[in-house]
mmCIF file with all atom_site columns, C-alpha atoms in Angstrom:
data_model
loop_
_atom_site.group_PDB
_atom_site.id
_atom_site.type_symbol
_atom_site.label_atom_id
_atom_site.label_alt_id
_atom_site.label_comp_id
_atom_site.label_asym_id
_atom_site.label_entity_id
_atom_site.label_seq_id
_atom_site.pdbx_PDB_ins_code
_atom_site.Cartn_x
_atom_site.Cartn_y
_atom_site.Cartn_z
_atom_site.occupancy
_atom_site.B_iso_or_equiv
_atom_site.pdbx_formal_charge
_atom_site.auth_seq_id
_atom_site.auth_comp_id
_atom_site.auth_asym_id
_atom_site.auth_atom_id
_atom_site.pdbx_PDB_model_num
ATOM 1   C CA . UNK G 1 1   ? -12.133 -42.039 32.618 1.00 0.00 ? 85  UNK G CA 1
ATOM 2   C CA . UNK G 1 2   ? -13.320 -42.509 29.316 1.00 0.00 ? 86  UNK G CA 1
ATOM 3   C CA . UNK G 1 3   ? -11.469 -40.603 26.482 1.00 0.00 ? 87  UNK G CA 1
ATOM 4   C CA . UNK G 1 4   ? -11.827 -40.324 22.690 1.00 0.00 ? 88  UNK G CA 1
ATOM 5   C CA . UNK G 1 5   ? -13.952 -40.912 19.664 1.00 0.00 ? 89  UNK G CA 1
ATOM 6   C CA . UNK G 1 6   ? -17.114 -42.791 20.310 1.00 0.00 ? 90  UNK G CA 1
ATOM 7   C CA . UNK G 1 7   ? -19.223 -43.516 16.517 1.00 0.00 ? 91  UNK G CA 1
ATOM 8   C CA . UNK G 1 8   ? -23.023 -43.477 17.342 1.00 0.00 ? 92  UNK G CA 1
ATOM 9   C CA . UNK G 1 9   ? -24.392 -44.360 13.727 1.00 0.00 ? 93  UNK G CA 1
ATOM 10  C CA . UNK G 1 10  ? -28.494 -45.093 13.256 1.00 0.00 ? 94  UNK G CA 1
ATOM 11  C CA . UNK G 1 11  ? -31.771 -43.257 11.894 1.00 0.00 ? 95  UNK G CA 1
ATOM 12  C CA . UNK G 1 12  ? -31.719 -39.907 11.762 1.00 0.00 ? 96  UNK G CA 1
ATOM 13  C CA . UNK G 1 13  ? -34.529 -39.295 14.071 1.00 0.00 ? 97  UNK G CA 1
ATOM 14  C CA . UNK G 1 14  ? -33.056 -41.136 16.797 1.00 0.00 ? 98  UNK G CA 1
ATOM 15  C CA . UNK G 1 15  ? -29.446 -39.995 16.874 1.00 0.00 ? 99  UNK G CA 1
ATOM 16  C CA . UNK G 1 16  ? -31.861 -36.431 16.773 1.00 0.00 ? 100 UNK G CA 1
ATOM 17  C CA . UNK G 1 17  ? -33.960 -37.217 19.672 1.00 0.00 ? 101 UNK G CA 1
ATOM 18  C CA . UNK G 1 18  ? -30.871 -37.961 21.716 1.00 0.00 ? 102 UNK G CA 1
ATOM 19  C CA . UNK G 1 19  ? -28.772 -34.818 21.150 1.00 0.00 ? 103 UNK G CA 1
ATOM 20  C CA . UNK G 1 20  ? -32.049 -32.691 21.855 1.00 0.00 ? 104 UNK G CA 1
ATOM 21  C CA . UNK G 1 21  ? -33.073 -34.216 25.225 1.00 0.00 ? 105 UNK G CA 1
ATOM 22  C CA . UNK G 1 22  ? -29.829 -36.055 27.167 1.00 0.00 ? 106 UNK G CA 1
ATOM 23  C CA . UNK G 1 23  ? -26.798 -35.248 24.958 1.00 0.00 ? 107 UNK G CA 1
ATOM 24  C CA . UNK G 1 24  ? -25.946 -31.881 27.017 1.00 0.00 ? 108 UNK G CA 1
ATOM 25  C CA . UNK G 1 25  ? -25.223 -33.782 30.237 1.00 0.00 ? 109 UNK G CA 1
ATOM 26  C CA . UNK G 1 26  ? -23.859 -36.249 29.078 1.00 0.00 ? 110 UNK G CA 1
ATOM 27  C CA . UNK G 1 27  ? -21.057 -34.833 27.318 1.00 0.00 ? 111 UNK G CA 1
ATOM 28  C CA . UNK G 1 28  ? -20.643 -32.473 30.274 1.00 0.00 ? 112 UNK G CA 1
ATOM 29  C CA . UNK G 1 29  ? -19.824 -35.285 32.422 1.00 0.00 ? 113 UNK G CA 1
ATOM 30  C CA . UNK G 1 30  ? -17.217 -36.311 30.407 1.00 0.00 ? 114 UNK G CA 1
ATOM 31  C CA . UNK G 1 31  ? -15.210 -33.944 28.704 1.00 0.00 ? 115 UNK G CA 1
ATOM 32  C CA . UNK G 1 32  ? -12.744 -35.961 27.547 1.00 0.00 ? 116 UNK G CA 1
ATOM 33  C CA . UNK G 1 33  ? -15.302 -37.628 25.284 1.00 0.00 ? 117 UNK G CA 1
ATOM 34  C CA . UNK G 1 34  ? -16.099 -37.128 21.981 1.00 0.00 ? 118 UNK G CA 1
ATOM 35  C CA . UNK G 1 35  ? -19.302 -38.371 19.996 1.00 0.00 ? 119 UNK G CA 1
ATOM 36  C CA . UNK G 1 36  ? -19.263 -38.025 16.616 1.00 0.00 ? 120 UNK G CA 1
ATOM 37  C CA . UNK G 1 37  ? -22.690 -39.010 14.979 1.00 0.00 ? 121 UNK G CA 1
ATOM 38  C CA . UNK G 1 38  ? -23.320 -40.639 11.398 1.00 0.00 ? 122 UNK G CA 1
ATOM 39  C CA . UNK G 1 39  ? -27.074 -40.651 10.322 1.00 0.00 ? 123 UNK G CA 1
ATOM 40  C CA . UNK G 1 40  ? -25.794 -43.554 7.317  1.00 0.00 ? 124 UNK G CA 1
ATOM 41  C CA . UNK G 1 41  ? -24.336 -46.826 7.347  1.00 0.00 ? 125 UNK G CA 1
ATOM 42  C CA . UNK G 1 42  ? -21.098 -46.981 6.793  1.00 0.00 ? 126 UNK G CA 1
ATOM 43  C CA . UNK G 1 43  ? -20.669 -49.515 4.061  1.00 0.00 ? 127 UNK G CA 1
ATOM 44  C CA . UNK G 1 44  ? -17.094 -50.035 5.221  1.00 0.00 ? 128 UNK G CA 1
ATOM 45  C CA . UNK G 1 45  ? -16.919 -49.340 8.944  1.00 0.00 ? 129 UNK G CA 1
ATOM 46  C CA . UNK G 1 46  ? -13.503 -49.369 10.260 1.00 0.00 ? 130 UNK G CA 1
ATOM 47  C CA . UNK G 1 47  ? -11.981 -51.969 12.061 1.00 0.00 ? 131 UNK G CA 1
ATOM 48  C CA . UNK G 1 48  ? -11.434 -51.507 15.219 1.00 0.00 ? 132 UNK G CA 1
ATOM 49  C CA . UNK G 1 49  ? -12.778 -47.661 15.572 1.00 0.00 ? 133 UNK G CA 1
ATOM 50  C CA . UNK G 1 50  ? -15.321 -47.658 18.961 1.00 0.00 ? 134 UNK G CA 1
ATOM 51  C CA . UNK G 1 51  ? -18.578 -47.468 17.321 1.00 0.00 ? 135 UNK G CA 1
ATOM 52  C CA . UNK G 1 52  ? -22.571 -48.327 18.376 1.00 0.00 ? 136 UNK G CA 1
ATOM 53  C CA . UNK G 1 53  ? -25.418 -48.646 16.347 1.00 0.00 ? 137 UNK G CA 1
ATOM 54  C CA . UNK G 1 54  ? -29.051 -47.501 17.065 1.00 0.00 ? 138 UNK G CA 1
ATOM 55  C CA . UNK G 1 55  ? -31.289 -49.996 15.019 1.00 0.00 ? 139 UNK G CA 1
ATOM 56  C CA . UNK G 1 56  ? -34.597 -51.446 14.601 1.00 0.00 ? 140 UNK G CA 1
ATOM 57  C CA . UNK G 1 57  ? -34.569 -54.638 12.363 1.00 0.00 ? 141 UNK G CA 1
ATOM 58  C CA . UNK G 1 58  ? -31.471 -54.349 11.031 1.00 0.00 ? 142 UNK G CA 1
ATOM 59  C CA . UNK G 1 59  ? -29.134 -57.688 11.036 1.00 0.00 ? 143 UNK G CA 1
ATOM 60  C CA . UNK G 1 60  ? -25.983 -56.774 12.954 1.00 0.00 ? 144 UNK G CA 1
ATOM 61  C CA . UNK G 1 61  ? -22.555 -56.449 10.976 1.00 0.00 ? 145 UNK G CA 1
ATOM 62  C CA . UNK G 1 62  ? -19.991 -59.216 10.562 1.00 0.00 ? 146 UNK G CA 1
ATOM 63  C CA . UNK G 1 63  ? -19.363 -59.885 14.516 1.00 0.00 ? 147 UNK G CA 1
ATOM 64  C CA . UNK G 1 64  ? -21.080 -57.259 15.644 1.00 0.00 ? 148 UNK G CA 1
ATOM 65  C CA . UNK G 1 65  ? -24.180 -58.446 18.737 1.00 0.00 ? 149 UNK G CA 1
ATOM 66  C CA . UNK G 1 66  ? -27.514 -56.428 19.444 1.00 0.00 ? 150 UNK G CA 1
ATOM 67  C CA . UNK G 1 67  ? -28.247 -55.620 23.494 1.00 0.00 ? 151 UNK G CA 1
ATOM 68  C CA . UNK G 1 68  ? -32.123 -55.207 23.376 1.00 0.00 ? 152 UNK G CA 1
ATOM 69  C CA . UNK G 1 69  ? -32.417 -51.019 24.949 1.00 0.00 ? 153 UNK G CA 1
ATOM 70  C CA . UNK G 1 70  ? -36.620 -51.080 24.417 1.00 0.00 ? 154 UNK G CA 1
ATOM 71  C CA . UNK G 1 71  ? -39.532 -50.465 22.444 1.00 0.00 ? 155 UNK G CA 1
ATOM 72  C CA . UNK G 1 72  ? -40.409 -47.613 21.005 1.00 0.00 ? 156 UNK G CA 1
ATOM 73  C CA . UNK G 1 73  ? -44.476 -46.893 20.987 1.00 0.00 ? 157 UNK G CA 1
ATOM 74  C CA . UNK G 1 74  ? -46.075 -45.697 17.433 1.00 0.00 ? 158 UNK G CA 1
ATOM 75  C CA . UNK G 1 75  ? -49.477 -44.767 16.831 1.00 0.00 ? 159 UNK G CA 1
ATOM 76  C CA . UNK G 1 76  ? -51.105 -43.133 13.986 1.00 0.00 ? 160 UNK G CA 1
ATOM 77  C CA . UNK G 1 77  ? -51.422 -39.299 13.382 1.00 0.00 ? 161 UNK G CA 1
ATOM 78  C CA . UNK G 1 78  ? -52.661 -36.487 11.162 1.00 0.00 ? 162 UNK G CA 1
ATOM 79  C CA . UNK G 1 79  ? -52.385 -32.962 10.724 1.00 0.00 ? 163 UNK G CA 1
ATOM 80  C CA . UNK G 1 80  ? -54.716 -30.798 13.338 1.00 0.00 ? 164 UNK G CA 1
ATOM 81  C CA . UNK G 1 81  ? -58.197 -29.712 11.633 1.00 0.00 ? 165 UNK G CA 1
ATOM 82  C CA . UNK G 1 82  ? -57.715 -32.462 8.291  1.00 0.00 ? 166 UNK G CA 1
ATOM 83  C CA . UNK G 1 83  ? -59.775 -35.090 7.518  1.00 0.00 ? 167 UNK G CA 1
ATOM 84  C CA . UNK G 1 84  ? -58.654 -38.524 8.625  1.00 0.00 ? 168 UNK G CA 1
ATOM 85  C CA . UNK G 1 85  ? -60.805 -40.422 6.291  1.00 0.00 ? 169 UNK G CA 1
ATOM 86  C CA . UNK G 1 86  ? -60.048 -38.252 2.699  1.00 0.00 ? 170 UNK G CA 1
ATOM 87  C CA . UNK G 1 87  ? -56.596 -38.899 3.468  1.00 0.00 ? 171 UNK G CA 1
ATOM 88  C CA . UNK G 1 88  ? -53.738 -41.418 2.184  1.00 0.00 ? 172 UNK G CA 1
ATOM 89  C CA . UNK G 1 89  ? -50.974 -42.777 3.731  1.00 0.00 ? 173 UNK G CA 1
ATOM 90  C CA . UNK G 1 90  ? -47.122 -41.890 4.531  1.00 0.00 ? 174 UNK G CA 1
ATOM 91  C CA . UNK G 1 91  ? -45.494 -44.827 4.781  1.00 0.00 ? 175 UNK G CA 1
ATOM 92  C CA . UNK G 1 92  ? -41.598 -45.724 6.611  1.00 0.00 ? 176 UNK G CA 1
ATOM 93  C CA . UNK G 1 93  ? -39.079 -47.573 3.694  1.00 0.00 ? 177 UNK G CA 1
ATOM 94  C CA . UNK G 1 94  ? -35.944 -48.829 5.866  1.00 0.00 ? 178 UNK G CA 1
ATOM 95  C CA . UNK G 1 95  ? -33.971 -50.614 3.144  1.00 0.00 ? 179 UNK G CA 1
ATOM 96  C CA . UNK G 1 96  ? -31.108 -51.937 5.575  1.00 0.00 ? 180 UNK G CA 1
ATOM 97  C CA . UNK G 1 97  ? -33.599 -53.888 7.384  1.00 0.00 ? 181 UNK G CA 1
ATOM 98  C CA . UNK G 1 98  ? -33.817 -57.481 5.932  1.00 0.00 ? 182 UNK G CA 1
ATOM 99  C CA . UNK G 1 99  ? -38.228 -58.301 7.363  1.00 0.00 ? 183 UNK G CA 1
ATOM 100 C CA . UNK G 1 100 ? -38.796 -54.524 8.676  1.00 0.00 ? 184 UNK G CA 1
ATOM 101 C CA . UNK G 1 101 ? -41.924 -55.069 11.221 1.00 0.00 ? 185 UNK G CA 1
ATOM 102 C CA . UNK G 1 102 ? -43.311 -51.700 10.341 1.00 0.00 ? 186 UNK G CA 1
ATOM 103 C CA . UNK G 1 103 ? -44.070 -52.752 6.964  1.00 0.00 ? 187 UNK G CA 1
ATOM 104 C CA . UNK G 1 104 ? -46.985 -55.298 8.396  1.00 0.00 ? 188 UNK G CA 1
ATOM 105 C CA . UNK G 1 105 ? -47.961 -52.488 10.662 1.00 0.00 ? 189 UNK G CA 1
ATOM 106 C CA . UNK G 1 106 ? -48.614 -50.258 7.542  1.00 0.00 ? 190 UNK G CA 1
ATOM 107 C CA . UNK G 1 107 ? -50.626 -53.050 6.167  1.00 0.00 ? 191 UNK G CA 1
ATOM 108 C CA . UNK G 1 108 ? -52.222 -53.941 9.224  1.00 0.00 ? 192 UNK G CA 1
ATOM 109 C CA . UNK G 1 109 ? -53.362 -50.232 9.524  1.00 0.00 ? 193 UNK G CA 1
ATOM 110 C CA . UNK G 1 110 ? -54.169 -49.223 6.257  1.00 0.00 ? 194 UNK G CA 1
ATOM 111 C CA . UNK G 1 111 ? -57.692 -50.330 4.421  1.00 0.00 ? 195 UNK G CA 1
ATOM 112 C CA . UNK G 1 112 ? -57.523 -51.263 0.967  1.00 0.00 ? 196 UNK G CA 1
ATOM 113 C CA . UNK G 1 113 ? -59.191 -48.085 -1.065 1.00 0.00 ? 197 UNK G CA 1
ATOM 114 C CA . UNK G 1 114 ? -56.831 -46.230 0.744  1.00 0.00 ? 198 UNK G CA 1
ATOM 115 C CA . UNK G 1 115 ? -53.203 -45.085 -0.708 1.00 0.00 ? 199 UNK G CA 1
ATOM 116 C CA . UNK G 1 116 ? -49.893 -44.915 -0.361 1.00 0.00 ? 200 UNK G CA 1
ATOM 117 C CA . UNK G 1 117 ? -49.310 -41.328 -1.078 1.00 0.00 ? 201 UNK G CA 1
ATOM 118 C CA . UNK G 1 118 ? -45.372 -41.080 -0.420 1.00 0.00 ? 202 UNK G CA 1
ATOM 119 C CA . UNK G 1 119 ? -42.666 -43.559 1.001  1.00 0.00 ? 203 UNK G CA 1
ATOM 120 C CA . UNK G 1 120 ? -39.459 -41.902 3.253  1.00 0.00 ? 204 UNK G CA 1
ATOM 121 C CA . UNK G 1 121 ? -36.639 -43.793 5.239  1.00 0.00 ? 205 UNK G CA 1
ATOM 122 C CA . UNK G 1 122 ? -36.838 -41.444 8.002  1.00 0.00 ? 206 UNK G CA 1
ATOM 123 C CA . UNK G 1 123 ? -39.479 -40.097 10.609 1.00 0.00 ? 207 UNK G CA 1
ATOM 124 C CA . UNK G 1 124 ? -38.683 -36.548 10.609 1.00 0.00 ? 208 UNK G CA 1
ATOM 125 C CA . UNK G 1 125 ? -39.481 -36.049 7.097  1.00 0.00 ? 209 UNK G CA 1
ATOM 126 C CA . UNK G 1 126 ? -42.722 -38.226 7.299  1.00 0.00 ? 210 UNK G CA 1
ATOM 127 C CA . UNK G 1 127 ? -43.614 -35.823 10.186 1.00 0.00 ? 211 UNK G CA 1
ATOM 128 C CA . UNK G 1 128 ? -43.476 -32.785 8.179  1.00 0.00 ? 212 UNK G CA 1
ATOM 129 C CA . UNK G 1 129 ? -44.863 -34.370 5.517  1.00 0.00 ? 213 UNK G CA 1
ATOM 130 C CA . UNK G 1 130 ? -48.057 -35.164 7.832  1.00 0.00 ? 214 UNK G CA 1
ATOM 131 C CA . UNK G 1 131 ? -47.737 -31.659 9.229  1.00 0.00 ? 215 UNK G CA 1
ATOM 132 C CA . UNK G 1 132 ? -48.342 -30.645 6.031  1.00 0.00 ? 216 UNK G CA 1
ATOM 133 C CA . UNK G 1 133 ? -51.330 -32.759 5.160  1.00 0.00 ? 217 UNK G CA 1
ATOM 134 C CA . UNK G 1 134 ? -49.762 -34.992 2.704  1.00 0.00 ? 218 UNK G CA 1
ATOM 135 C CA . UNK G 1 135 ? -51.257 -38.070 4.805  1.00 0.00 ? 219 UNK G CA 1
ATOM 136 C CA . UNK G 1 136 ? -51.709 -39.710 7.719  1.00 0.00 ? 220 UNK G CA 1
ATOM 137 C CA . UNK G 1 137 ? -49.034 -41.993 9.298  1.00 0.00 ? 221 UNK G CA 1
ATOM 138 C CA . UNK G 1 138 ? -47.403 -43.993 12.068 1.00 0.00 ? 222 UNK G CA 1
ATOM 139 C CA . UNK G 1 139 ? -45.530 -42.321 14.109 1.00 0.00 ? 223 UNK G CA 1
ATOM 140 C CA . UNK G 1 140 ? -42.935 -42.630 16.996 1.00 0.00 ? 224 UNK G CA 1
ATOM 141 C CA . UNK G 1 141 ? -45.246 -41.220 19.548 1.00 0.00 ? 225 UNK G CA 1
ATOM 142 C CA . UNK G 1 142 ? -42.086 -39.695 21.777 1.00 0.00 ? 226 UNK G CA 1
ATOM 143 C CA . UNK G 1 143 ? -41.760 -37.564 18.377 1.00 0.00 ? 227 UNK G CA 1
ATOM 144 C CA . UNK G 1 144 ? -45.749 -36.602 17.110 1.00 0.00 ? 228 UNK G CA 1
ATOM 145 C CA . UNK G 1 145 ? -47.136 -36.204 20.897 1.00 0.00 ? 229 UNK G CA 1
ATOM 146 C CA . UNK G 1 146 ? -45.130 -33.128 21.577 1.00 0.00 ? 230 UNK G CA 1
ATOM 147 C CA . UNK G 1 147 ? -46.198 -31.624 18.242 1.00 0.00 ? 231 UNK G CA 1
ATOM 148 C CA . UNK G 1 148 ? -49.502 -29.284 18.823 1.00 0.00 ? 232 UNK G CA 1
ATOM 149 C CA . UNK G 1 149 ? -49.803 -29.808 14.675 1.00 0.00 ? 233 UNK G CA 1
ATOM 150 C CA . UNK G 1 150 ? -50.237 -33.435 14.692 1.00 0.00 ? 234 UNK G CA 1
ATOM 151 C CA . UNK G 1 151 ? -53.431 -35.388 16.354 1.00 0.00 ? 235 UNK G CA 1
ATOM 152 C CA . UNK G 1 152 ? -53.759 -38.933 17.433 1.00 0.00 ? 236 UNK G CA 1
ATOM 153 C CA . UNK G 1 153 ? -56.294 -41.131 15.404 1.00 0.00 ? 237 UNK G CA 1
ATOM 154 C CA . UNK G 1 154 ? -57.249 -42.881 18.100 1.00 0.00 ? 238 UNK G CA 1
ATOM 155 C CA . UNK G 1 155 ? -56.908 -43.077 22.080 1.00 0.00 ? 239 UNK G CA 1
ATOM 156 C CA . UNK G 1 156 ? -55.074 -45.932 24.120 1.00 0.00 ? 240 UNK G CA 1
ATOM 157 C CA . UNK G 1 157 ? -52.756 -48.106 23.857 1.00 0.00 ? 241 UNK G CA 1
ATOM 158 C CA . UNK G 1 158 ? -49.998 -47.486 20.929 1.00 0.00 ? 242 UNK G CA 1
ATOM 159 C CA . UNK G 1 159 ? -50.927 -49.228 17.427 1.00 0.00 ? 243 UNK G CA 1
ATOM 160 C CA . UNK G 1 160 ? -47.094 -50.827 17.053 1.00 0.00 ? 244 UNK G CA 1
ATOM 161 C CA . UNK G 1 161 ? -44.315 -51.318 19.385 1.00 0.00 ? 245 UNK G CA 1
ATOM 162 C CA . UNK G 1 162 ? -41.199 -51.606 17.858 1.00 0.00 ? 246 UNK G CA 1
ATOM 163 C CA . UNK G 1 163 ? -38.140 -52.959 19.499 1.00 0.00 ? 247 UNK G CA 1
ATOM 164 C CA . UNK G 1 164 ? -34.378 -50.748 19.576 1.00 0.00 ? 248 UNK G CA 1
ATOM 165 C CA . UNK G 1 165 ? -31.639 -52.537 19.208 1.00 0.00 ? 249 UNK G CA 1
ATOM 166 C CA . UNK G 1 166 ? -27.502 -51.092 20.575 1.00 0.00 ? 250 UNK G CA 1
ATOM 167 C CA . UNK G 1 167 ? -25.304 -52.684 18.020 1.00 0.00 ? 251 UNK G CA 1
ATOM 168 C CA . UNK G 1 168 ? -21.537 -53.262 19.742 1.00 0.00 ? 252 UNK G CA 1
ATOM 169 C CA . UNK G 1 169 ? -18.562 -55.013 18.672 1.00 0.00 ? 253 UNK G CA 1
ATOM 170 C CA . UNK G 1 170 ? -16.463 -57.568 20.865 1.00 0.00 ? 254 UNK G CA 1
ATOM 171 C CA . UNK G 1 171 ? -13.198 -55.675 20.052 1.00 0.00 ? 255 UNK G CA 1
ATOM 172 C CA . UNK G 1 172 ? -13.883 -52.641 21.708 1.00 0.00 ? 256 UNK G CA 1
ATOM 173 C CA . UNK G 1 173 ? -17.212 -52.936 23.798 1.00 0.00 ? 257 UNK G CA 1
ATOM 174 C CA . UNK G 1 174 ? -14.861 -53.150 27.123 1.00 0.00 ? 258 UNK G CA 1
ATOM 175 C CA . UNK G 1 175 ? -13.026 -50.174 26.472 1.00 0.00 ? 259 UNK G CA 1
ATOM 176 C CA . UNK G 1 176 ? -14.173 -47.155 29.061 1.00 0.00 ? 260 UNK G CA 1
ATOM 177 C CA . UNK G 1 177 ? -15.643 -44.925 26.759 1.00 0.00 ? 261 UNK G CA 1
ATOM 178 C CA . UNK G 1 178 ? -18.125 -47.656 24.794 1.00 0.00 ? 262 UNK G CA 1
ATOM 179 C CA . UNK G 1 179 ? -19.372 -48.620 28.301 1.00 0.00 ? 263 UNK G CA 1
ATOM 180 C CA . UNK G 1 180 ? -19.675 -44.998 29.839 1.00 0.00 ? 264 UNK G CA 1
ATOM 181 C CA . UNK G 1 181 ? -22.092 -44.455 26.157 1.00 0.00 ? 265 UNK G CA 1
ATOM 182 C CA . UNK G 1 182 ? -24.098 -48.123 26.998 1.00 0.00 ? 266 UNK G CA 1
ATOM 183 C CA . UNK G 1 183 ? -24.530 -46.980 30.267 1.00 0.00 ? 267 UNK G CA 1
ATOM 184 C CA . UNK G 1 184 ? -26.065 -43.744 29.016 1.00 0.00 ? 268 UNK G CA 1
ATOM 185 C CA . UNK G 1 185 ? -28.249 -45.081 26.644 1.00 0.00 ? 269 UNK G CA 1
ATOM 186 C CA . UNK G 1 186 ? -30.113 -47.642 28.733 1.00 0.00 ? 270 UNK G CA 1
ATOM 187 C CA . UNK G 1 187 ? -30.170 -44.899 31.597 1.00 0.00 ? 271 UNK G CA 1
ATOM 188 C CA . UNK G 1 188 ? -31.987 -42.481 29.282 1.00 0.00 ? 272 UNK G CA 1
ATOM 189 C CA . UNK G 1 189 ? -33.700 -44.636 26.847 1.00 0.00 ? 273 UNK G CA 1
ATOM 190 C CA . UNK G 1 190 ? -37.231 -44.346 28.741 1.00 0.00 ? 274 UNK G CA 1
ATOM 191 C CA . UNK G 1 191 ? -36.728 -40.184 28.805 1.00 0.00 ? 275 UNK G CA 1
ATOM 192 C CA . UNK G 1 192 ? -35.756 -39.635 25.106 1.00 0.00 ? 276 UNK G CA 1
ATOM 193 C CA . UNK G 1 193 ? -37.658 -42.792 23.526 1.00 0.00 ? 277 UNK G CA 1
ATOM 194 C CA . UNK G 1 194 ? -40.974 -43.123 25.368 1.00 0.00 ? 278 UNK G CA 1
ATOM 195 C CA . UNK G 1 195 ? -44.280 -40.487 24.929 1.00 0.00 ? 279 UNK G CA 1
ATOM 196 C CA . UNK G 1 196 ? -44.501 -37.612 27.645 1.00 0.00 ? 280 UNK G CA 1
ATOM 197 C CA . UNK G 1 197 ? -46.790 -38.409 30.706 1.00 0.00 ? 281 UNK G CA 1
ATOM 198 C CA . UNK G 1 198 ? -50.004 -37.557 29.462 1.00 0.00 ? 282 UNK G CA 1
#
């Protein structure tokens, strides 16, 4: 069965998300396994080390391929009991990513008079820092709609869809332990990545 280090490198948020809600059972199922998680890129991975990526727009590494797992809904949220209209905006920064989609959705989304209040590469801190009424922001929903602090703008379908990417490398994507992790991820991407049933 599979046996050994597995990398899992990616956002924060995600790499999160996953050890919160399917992680547990995972693991449990095979004990011989052992994930260790990296919330940076490396900027030297090593060679030959089993590793997958969780990315958005990033460009894959050297030979590295992307497997499409799914998009991710986003819509736009405040803080419970603020004023939508008096506020700014908290905006994502992902400076690995070479045309990062969210950008446009910002710009899309956001009207002219109002600003960019603060900037963060990751969506747990711009979550607290809408919890705390520093702005308004797009949001993974699977993150904001469990949070009784936060409040959708607006009802119906999600503002942005953005699309997660499984990085892999040729070298070791056969071995047993990569493909029991694949297998995991595309099992459980709709439970950890998509809002709860309303």
């Amino acid at each position: 069965g599979p046996v050994g280090v597995v990398r899992l490198v990616g956002n924060a948020w995600t790499l999160d998300r996953l050890a919160r809600t399917v992680m547990a059972p995972f693991l449990a199922d095979h004990p011989s396994l052992d994930l260790r998680i990296i919330t940076l890129t490396p900027r030297n991975p090593n060679r030959g080390e089993a590793s997958l990526g969780l990315w958005f727009e990033v460009t894959p590494r050297e030979s590295e391929f992307a497997i499409k797992l799914g998009e991710v809904p986003y819509a736009v949220y405040c803080a419970r009991g603020t004023e939508p209209k008096s506020l700014g905006w908290v905006s994502f920064h992902d400076e690995d990513a070479a045309r990062p989609a969210i950008s446009g959705a910002h710009k899309r989304l956001r009207s002219r008079d109002e600003p960019v209040r603060m900037t963060a590469t990751d969506a747990g801190i711009m979550i607290s820092a809408v919890r705390a009424g520093v702005g308004k922001a797009l949001l993974p929903m699977c993150l904001a709609e469990e949070d009784e602090r936060l409040v959708r703008l607006q009802a119906g379908e999600p503002e942005f869809l953005r699309t997660l990417h499984l990085h892999a490398h040729p070298d070791t994507v056969e071995s047993q332990r990569i493909q029991a992790t694949i297998r995991w991820l595309r099992e459980n991407f709709q439970t950890v990545f998509q809002p709860p049933a309303a």
